[in-house]
Short mmCIF file of C-alpha atoms in Angstrom, two decimals:
data_model
loop_
_atom_site.label_atom_id
_atom_site.label_comp_id
_atom_site.label_asym_id
_atom_site.label_seq_id
_atom_site.Cartn_x
_atom_site.Cartn_y
_atom_site.Cartn_z
CA GLU A 1 5.85 3.26 -67.16
CA PHE A 2 3.75 0.50 -68.69
CA GLU A 3 4.04 -3.04 -70.01
CA ILE A 4 2.18 -5.30 -72.51
CA VAL A 5 0.80 -8.17 -70.47
CA SER A 6 -0.70 -10.10 -73.47
CA GLY A 7 -0.49 -9.88 -77.24
CA SER A 8 2.01 -7.84 -79.17
CA VAL A 9 2.35 -5.15 -81.81
CA ALA A 10 3.71 -5.69 -85.29
CA ASP A 11 7.44 -5.39 -85.76
CA ARG A 12 7.34 -1.96 -87.32
CA ASP A 13 4.64 -0.59 -85.02
CA LEU A 14 5.33 1.33 -81.80
CA LEU A 15 3.08 1.46 -78.72
CA MET A 16 3.25 4.79 -76.95
CA GLY A 17 1.58 6.08 -73.76
CA ASP A 18 0.72 9.70 -73.03
CA GLY A 19 -1.05 11.76 -70.40
CA PHE A 20 0.57 10.16 -67.37
CA GLN A 21 -0.27 12.21 -64.29
CA LYS A 22 2.11 13.41 -61.57
CA PHE A 23 1.19 12.79 -57.96
CA TYR A 24 2.70 14.68 -55.02
CA ASN A 25 0.64 14.01 -51.95
CA VAL A 26 0.07 10.91 -49.89
CA GLY A 27 -2.60 8.60 -51.36
CA ILE A 28 -3.35 5.77 -53.82
CA TYR A 29 -4.04 6.93 -57.35
CA GLU A 30 -5.13 5.24 -60.63
CA ASN A 31 -2.30 5.59 -63.09
CA VAL A 32 -4.46 6.71 -66.02
CA ALA A 33 -2.92 7.28 -69.47
CA VAL A 34 -3.82 7.33 -73.20
CA PHE A 35 -2.11 4.83 -75.56
CA TYR A 36 -1.33 5.14 -79.27
CA ILE A 37 0.17 2.78 -81.85
CA PHE A 38 2.18 4.35 -84.66
CA ASN A 39 3.84 3.04 -87.74
CA GLY A 40 6.26 5.78 -88.42
CA SER A 41 4.08 8.87 -88.26
CA GLU A 42 0.87 7.06 -89.10
CA ASP A 43 -1.58 6.19 -86.34
CA VAL A 44 -2.43 2.51 -86.83
CA GLY A 45 -4.22 1.97 -83.55
CA TYR A 46 -7.45 1.19 -85.40
CA ASN A 47 -5.87 -2.10 -86.40
CA TYR A 48 -5.67 -3.23 -82.77
CA ASN A 49 -8.20 -4.08 -80.14
CA LEU A 50 -6.53 -2.47 -77.11
CA THR A 51 -7.58 -3.39 -73.63
CA VAL A 52 -5.95 -1.11 -71.01
CA GLU A 53 -5.72 -1.98 -67.32
CA PHE A 54 -4.66 1.00 -65.26
CA GLY A 55 -2.27 0.36 -62.40
CA THR A 56 -2.12 2.30 -59.14
CA VAL A 57 0.40 4.72 -57.76
CA GLU A 58 0.85 4.98 -53.98
CA ILE A 59 2.65 7.72 -52.07
CA THR A 60 3.22 6.84 -48.42
CA HIS A 61 3.83 9.18 -45.50
CA LYS A 62 7.34 10.36 -44.82
CA GLU A 63 8.30 9.87 -41.21
CA ILE A 64 10.16 12.76 -39.62
CA THR A 65 11.25 13.67 -36.09
CA LEU A 66 11.16 17.26 -34.93
CA LYS A 67 12.89 18.57 -31.83
CA PRO A 68 13.46 22.10 -30.48
CA GLU A 69 17.05 23.20 -30.14
CA ASP A 70 18.24 23.07 -26.53
CA GLU A 71 18.62 26.56 -25.08
CA ILE A 72 20.75 27.79 -22.18
CA LYS A 73 21.46 31.23 -20.70
CA SER A 74 22.37 32.94 -17.46
CA TYR A 75 19.50 34.28 -15.38
CA ASP A 76 18.38 37.75 -16.47
CA GLY A 77 14.78 37.86 -15.22
CA ASN A 78 13.34 37.23 -18.67
CA PRO A 79 11.76 33.95 -19.84
CA LEU A 80 13.84 31.59 -21.95
CA PHE A 81 12.01 30.11 -24.95
CA ALA A 82 12.89 27.69 -27.71
CA THR A 83 13.33 29.58 -30.98
CA GLU A 84 14.78 27.08 -33.43
CA LEU A 85 14.52 23.48 -34.50
CA THR A 86 17.61 21.33 -34.52
CA GLU A 87 19.46 21.19 -37.82
CA ASP A 88 18.47 17.53 -38.25
CA SER A 89 14.84 18.52 -37.81
CA LYS A 90 15.09 21.22 -40.46
CA SER A 91 16.75 18.93 -42.98
CA SER A 92 14.20 16.13 -42.48
CA VAL A 93 11.51 17.98 -44.46
CA ILE A 94 13.75 18.28 -47.52
CA THR A 95 12.88 15.78 -50.28
CA ILE A 96 14.65 15.14 -53.58
CA ASN A 97 15.03 18.45 -55.38
CA VAL A 98 12.30 19.97 -53.20
CA VAL A 99 12.92 22.18 -50.21
CA ASN A 100 9.77 22.30 -48.14
CA GLN A 101 9.30 25.00 -45.56
CA ILE A 102 8.34 24.21 -41.98
CA ALA A 103 6.52 26.50 -39.57
CA VAL A 104 6.33 25.52 -35.92
CA THR A 105 5.01 27.01 -32.72
CA PHE A 106 7.04 26.34 -29.58
CA GLY A 107 5.73 25.94 -26.06
CA GLY A 108 7.38 25.98 -22.66
CA SER A 109 9.48 28.61 -20.90
CA GLN A 110 12.00 28.88 -18.07
CA THR A 111 12.59 32.11 -16.13
CA ASN A 112 14.26 31.20 -12.84
CA VAL A 113 17.37 29.10 -12.45
CA GLY A 114 16.56 25.50 -13.31
CA VAL A 115 15.75 23.13 -16.17
CA SER A 116 12.45 22.44 -17.93
CA ASN A 117 11.28 21.11 -21.27
CA SER A 118 10.34 22.94 -24.42
CA TYR A 119 7.94 21.36 -26.88
CA ILE A 120 6.35 21.87 -30.28
CA SER A 121 2.71 22.80 -30.03
CA SER A 122 1.91 23.06 -33.75
CA VAL A 123 3.54 22.12 -37.05
CA PHE A 124 2.80 23.18 -40.61
CA ILE A 125 4.83 22.15 -43.66
CA TYR A 126 4.54 23.96 -46.99
CA ASN A 127 5.85 23.06 -50.44
CA PRO A 128 7.67 25.65 -52.56
CA TYR A 129 4.30 26.82 -53.93
CA GLY A 130 3.00 27.62 -50.46
CA GLU A 131 0.66 24.65 -50.34
CA ASP A 132 0.13 22.91 -47.02
CA VAL A 133 1.62 19.40 -47.28
CA THR A 134 1.68 18.62 -43.56
CA THR A 135 -0.57 15.58 -44.05
CA ASN A 136 2.14 13.92 -46.13
CA TYR A 137 4.24 13.43 -42.99
CA ILE A 138 4.08 11.24 -39.92
CA ILE A 139 5.63 13.55 -37.36
CA THR A 140 7.26 12.49 -34.11
CA LEU A 141 7.69 15.39 -31.72
CA LEU A 142 10.49 15.37 -29.17
CA GLU A 143 11.04 17.78 -26.31
CA GLY A 144 13.98 20.12 -26.01
CA LYS A 145 15.67 21.45 -22.88
CA LEU A 146 15.49 24.95 -21.45
CA GLU A 147 18.17 25.66 -18.88
CA VAL A 148 18.71 28.87 -16.92
CA VAL A 149 21.97 28.92 -14.96
CA LEU A 150 23.06 31.15 -12.11
CA SER A 151 24.15 34.66 -12.91
CA THR A 152 27.12 35.95 -10.94
CA ILE A 153 27.33 39.03 -8.73
CA PHE A 154 30.57 40.18 -7.11
CA VAL A 155 30.40 42.16 -3.86
CA GLU A 156 33.52 43.56 -2.19
CA SER A 157 33.54 45.48 1.09
CA PHE A 158 36.25 48.04 1.82
CA ASP A 159 38.95 48.13 4.50
CA ALA A 160 38.93 50.50 7.47
CA SER A 161 41.21 51.10 10.46
CA LYS A 162 41.48 53.31 13.52
CA GLU A 163 43.14 53.51 16.90
CA TYR A 164 41.28 51.80 19.70
CA ASP A 165 38.74 54.12 21.35
CA GLY A 166 36.26 51.67 22.85
CA THR A 167 33.63 52.22 20.15
CA PRO A 168 32.85 49.84 17.25
CA LEU A 169 34.68 50.28 13.98
CA GLU A 170 32.31 49.82 11.04
CA CYS A 171 32.73 50.54 7.34
CA PRO A 172 29.57 50.75 5.17
CA ASP A 173 31.41 51.11 1.87
CA TYR A 174 31.26 48.35 -0.75
CA GLU A 175 31.33 47.78 -4.48
CA VAL A 176 28.98 45.62 -6.59
CA SER A 177 29.71 44.32 -10.09
CA GLY A 178 28.75 41.46 -12.39
CA ASP A 179 25.29 40.59 -13.75
CA ILE A 180 23.42 43.40 -12.01
CA GLU A 181 21.09 44.51 -14.80
CA ASN A 182 17.35 43.95 -14.29
CA CYS A 183 17.74 43.54 -10.53
CA HIS A 184 18.27 45.47 -7.32
CA VAL A 185 21.10 44.43 -5.00
CA GLU A 186 20.81 45.14 -1.28
CA VAL A 187 23.94 44.80 0.86
CA LEU A 188 23.47 44.62 4.62
CA MET A 189 26.73 45.34 6.43
CA THR A 190 27.32 43.17 9.50
CA GLY A 191 31.04 43.60 10.18
CA SER A 192 32.16 45.32 13.38
CA GLN A 193 35.40 45.49 15.37
CA THR A 194 35.62 47.12 18.80
CA GLU A 195 38.61 45.58 20.54
CA ILE A 196 42.17 45.73 19.28
CA GLY A 197 42.59 43.24 16.46
CA VAL A 198 41.45 42.39 12.92
CA SER A 199 38.19 40.96 11.61
CA ASP A 200 36.36 40.65 8.27
CA ASN A 201 34.09 43.45 7.14
CA THR A 202 31.25 41.00 6.63
CA PHE A 203 27.90 41.58 4.94
CA GLU A 204 24.78 39.86 3.68
CA VAL A 205 23.50 40.21 0.12
CA TYR A 206 19.92 40.09 -1.12
CA VAL A 207 18.73 40.46 -4.72
CA TYR A 208 15.24 41.67 -5.66
CA ASP A 209 13.33 42.15 -8.91
CA ASP A 210 11.38 45.28 -9.84
CA TYR A 211 8.39 44.02 -7.87
CA GLY A 212 10.31 43.45 -4.64
CA ASN A 213 10.46 39.68 -4.98
CA ASP A 214 13.54 38.01 -3.53
CA ILE A 215 15.40 36.43 -6.45
CA SER A 216 18.69 35.80 -4.62
CA SER A 217 18.53 32.07 -5.39
CA ASN A 218 19.08 32.87 -9.07
CA TYR A 219 22.54 34.30 -8.39
CA SER A 220 25.95 33.03 -7.46
CA ILE A 221 27.12 35.75 -5.08
CA VAL A 222 30.89 36.00 -4.74
CA CYS A 223 31.84 37.87 -1.57
CA LYS A 224 35.20 39.45 -0.84
CA TYR A 225 35.49 40.88 2.64
CA GLY A 226 37.64 43.84 3.53
CA GLU A 227 39.39 44.13 6.89
CA LEU A 228 38.42 46.07 9.97
CA ILE A 229 41.58 46.86 11.90
CA VAL A 230 41.62 48.40 15.38
CA THR A 231 45.16 49.31 16.35
CA LYS A 232 46.68 50.16 19.70
CA TYR A 233 47.00 53.75 20.80
CA ASN A 234 50.39 55.26 20.08
CA LEU A 235 51.66 56.53 23.42
CA THR A 236 55.02 58.24 23.67
CA ILE A 237 56.55 58.91 27.08
CA THR A 238 59.73 60.91 27.45
CA SER A 239 61.64 61.16 30.71
CA LEU A 240 63.48 64.45 31.17
CA ASP A 241 67.21 65.04 31.47
CA ALA A 242 68.92 65.97 34.75
CA LYS A 243 72.45 66.75 35.83
CA LYS A 244 74.35 67.83 38.93
CA GLU A 245 77.77 68.02 40.53
CA TYR A 246 78.81 64.93 42.30
CA ASP A 247 77.56 64.98 45.87
CA GLY A 248 77.61 61.28 46.72
CA SER A 249 73.83 60.88 46.51
CA PRO A 250 71.89 59.34 43.58
CA LEU A 251 70.73 61.69 40.86
CA LYS A 252 67.10 61.00 39.99
CA CYS A 253 64.56 62.83 37.86
CA GLU A 254 60.90 61.76 37.96
CA ALA A 255 59.64 64.31 35.47
CA TYR A 256 58.27 63.17 32.13
CA GLU A 257 56.17 64.23 29.18
CA GLN A 258 53.57 62.14 27.35
CA ILE A 259 51.81 62.31 23.99
CA GLY A 260 48.80 60.15 23.10
CA LEU A 261 47.15 59.26 26.39
CA ARG A 262 43.43 58.69 25.93
CA ASP A 263 41.04 60.93 27.84
CA GLY A 264 40.03 59.29 31.09
CA ASP A 265 43.13 57.08 31.34
CA TYR A 266 46.05 57.80 33.63
CA LEU A 267 49.66 56.71 33.94
CA ASP A 268 51.52 54.96 36.72
CA VAL A 269 55.18 55.73 35.98
CA THR A 270 57.89 54.07 38.08
CA PHE A 271 61.36 55.52 37.57
CA THR A 272 64.23 53.06 37.76
CA GLY A 273 67.10 55.16 36.49
CA TYR A 274 69.61 56.93 38.72
CA GLN A 275 73.23 58.08 38.61
CA THR A 276 75.44 58.44 41.69
CA ILE A 277 79.05 58.46 40.56
CA ILE A 278 80.66 60.59 37.94
CA GLY A 279 79.25 59.65 34.58
CA GLU A 280 76.06 59.41 32.53
CA SER A 281 73.16 56.91 32.30
CA LEU A 282 69.59 56.72 30.98
CA ASN A 283 66.67 57.99 33.00
CA THR A 284 64.77 54.70 32.71
CA PHE A 285 61.24 54.05 33.86
CA GLU A 286 58.35 51.59 33.69
CA VAL A 287 54.79 52.49 32.75
CA LYS A 288 51.35 51.07 33.42
CA VAL A 289 48.12 52.56 32.05
CA TYR A 290 44.79 52.43 33.88
CA ASP A 291 41.32 53.59 32.96
CA SER A 292 39.13 55.71 35.20
CA TYR A 293 37.81 52.55 36.88
CA GLY A 294 41.26 51.33 37.79
CA ASN A 295 41.35 48.63 35.11
CA LEU A 296 44.75 47.93 33.62
CA LYS A 297 44.75 49.07 30.00
CA SER A 298 48.42 48.92 29.07
CA SER A 299 47.66 46.34 26.36
CA ASP A 300 45.58 48.96 24.54
CA TYR A 301 48.69 51.01 23.88
CA ASP A 302 51.75 50.73 21.74
CA ILE A 303 54.09 52.47 24.16
CA HIS A 304 57.22 54.20 22.90
CA TYR A 305 59.89 54.96 25.50
CA ASN A 306 62.22 57.92 25.15
CA TYR A 307 64.75 57.98 27.98
CA GLY A 308 66.35 61.18 29.15
CA LYS A 309 69.91 61.35 30.50
CA LEU A 310 71.20 61.54 34.05
CA LYS A 311 74.65 63.11 34.27
CA VAL A 312 76.87 63.56 37.34
CA TYR A 313 79.93 65.71 36.73
CA TYR A 314 82.98 66.44 38.85
CA LYS A 315 82.59 68.59 41.98
CA GLU A 316 85.12 71.36 42.32
CA ILE A 317 86.96 71.83 45.66
CA THR A 318 89.52 74.51 46.62
CA ILE A 319 92.49 73.74 48.87
CA LYS A 320 94.61 76.60 50.22
CA THR A 321 97.70 76.18 52.44
CA HIS A 322 98.38 78.80 55.09
CA SER A 323 101.21 81.34 54.93
CA ASP A 324 103.85 81.44 57.70
CA SER A 325 107.14 83.22 58.71
CA LYS A 326 109.84 83.16 61.48
CA VAL A 327 113.29 84.56 62.41
CA TYR A 328 116.07 82.43 61.12
CA ASP A 329 117.03 79.70 63.51
CA GLY A 330 118.71 77.24 61.25
CA LEU A 331 115.68 74.90 61.27
CA PRO A 332 113.18 74.27 58.41
CA LEU A 333 110.09 76.40 58.39
CA VAL A 334 107.11 74.10 57.96
CA ASN A 335 103.37 74.87 58.28
CA TYR A 336 101.00 71.95 57.84
CA SER A 337 97.82 73.99 58.04
CA TYR A 338 95.49 74.35 55.04
CA TYR A 339 91.99 75.44 54.14
CA CYS A 340 89.54 73.30 52.04
CA GLU A 341 86.37 74.63 50.42
CA GLY A 342 83.72 72.44 48.73
CA LEU A 343 84.39 69.10 50.36
CA ILE A 344 81.23 67.08 50.82
CA GLU A 345 80.20 66.54 54.41
CA GLY A 346 81.36 63.21 55.67
CA HIS A 347 84.20 63.00 53.19
CA ARG A 348 87.80 63.27 54.38
CA LEU A 349 90.63 65.02 52.59
CA ASP A 350 94.18 63.74 53.01
CA VAL A 351 96.74 66.43 52.23
CA ASN A 352 100.52 65.82 52.16
CA ILE A 353 102.23 69.19 52.38
CA THR A 354 105.67 69.03 50.84
#
């Protein structure tokens, strides 16, 4: 563009400028051009005394702000770096109809769980022709964020059970899952159950890298404990059956059988059942269990009672009346004598002979 600051050209003449330069980079430039005056197609510039004052053209710096994209990942033992600029940063180097290319070098890294900053250590901007135009920009560099969060490991111990035997119940079996690549998981079992009851199959977990360094703090360790169950001994005691004819004395039977008594323990069986009269009842008893030192250990057993039967049945007795004879005398012949076999001593038999 130009303007006539003094004087004028004739009505039919036309002042034209040519050779204007294009400027792309930051700086102040003299806006040099060549001017011609034409009347139609005829150059009539020789009729004018032209004095040309060249103006200046100034291109100022473009201000841009560049920032690394924030990055986040779960811990995997490898460093986390910034790899991209934010979208706003990328678009800030685009000018009208010109897409400049930006090349940056990022600094900063984060390996363990935590947060640190990433930054831009170098910046180069190129126009579409590959020319470095970085100096045309005033660049503000911001820091990004690098965040490594806890990885998760799941550890589950198994269940185990047994009858009480005075020795500890332990179960070393477990299962590990989750983010277990690039690490070594060590599980130290601590659970133990000796007495009758239930407890957790506890453990401790440690995580190491390939160099033996403890990296447990980089993991969220989710523990699920199995159960250690020590149950009572199953002890079955069966009293035996007995029977007899009624004899007026109690029927007792102190014989029994047992299944499940631990080696070294012994039984104290007290029989409470008896049957005296005709009929049937259970051969009941009470049981206590002791160890070899005389300590009561009944609570270590789940005792099952099977009662036999005591049966008293009828006693058979035989009664026989005596024979008798006489010569007829007109009076009744009566003989009150009899014989009894099987009557229990001390019992009395009343017989009415008719």
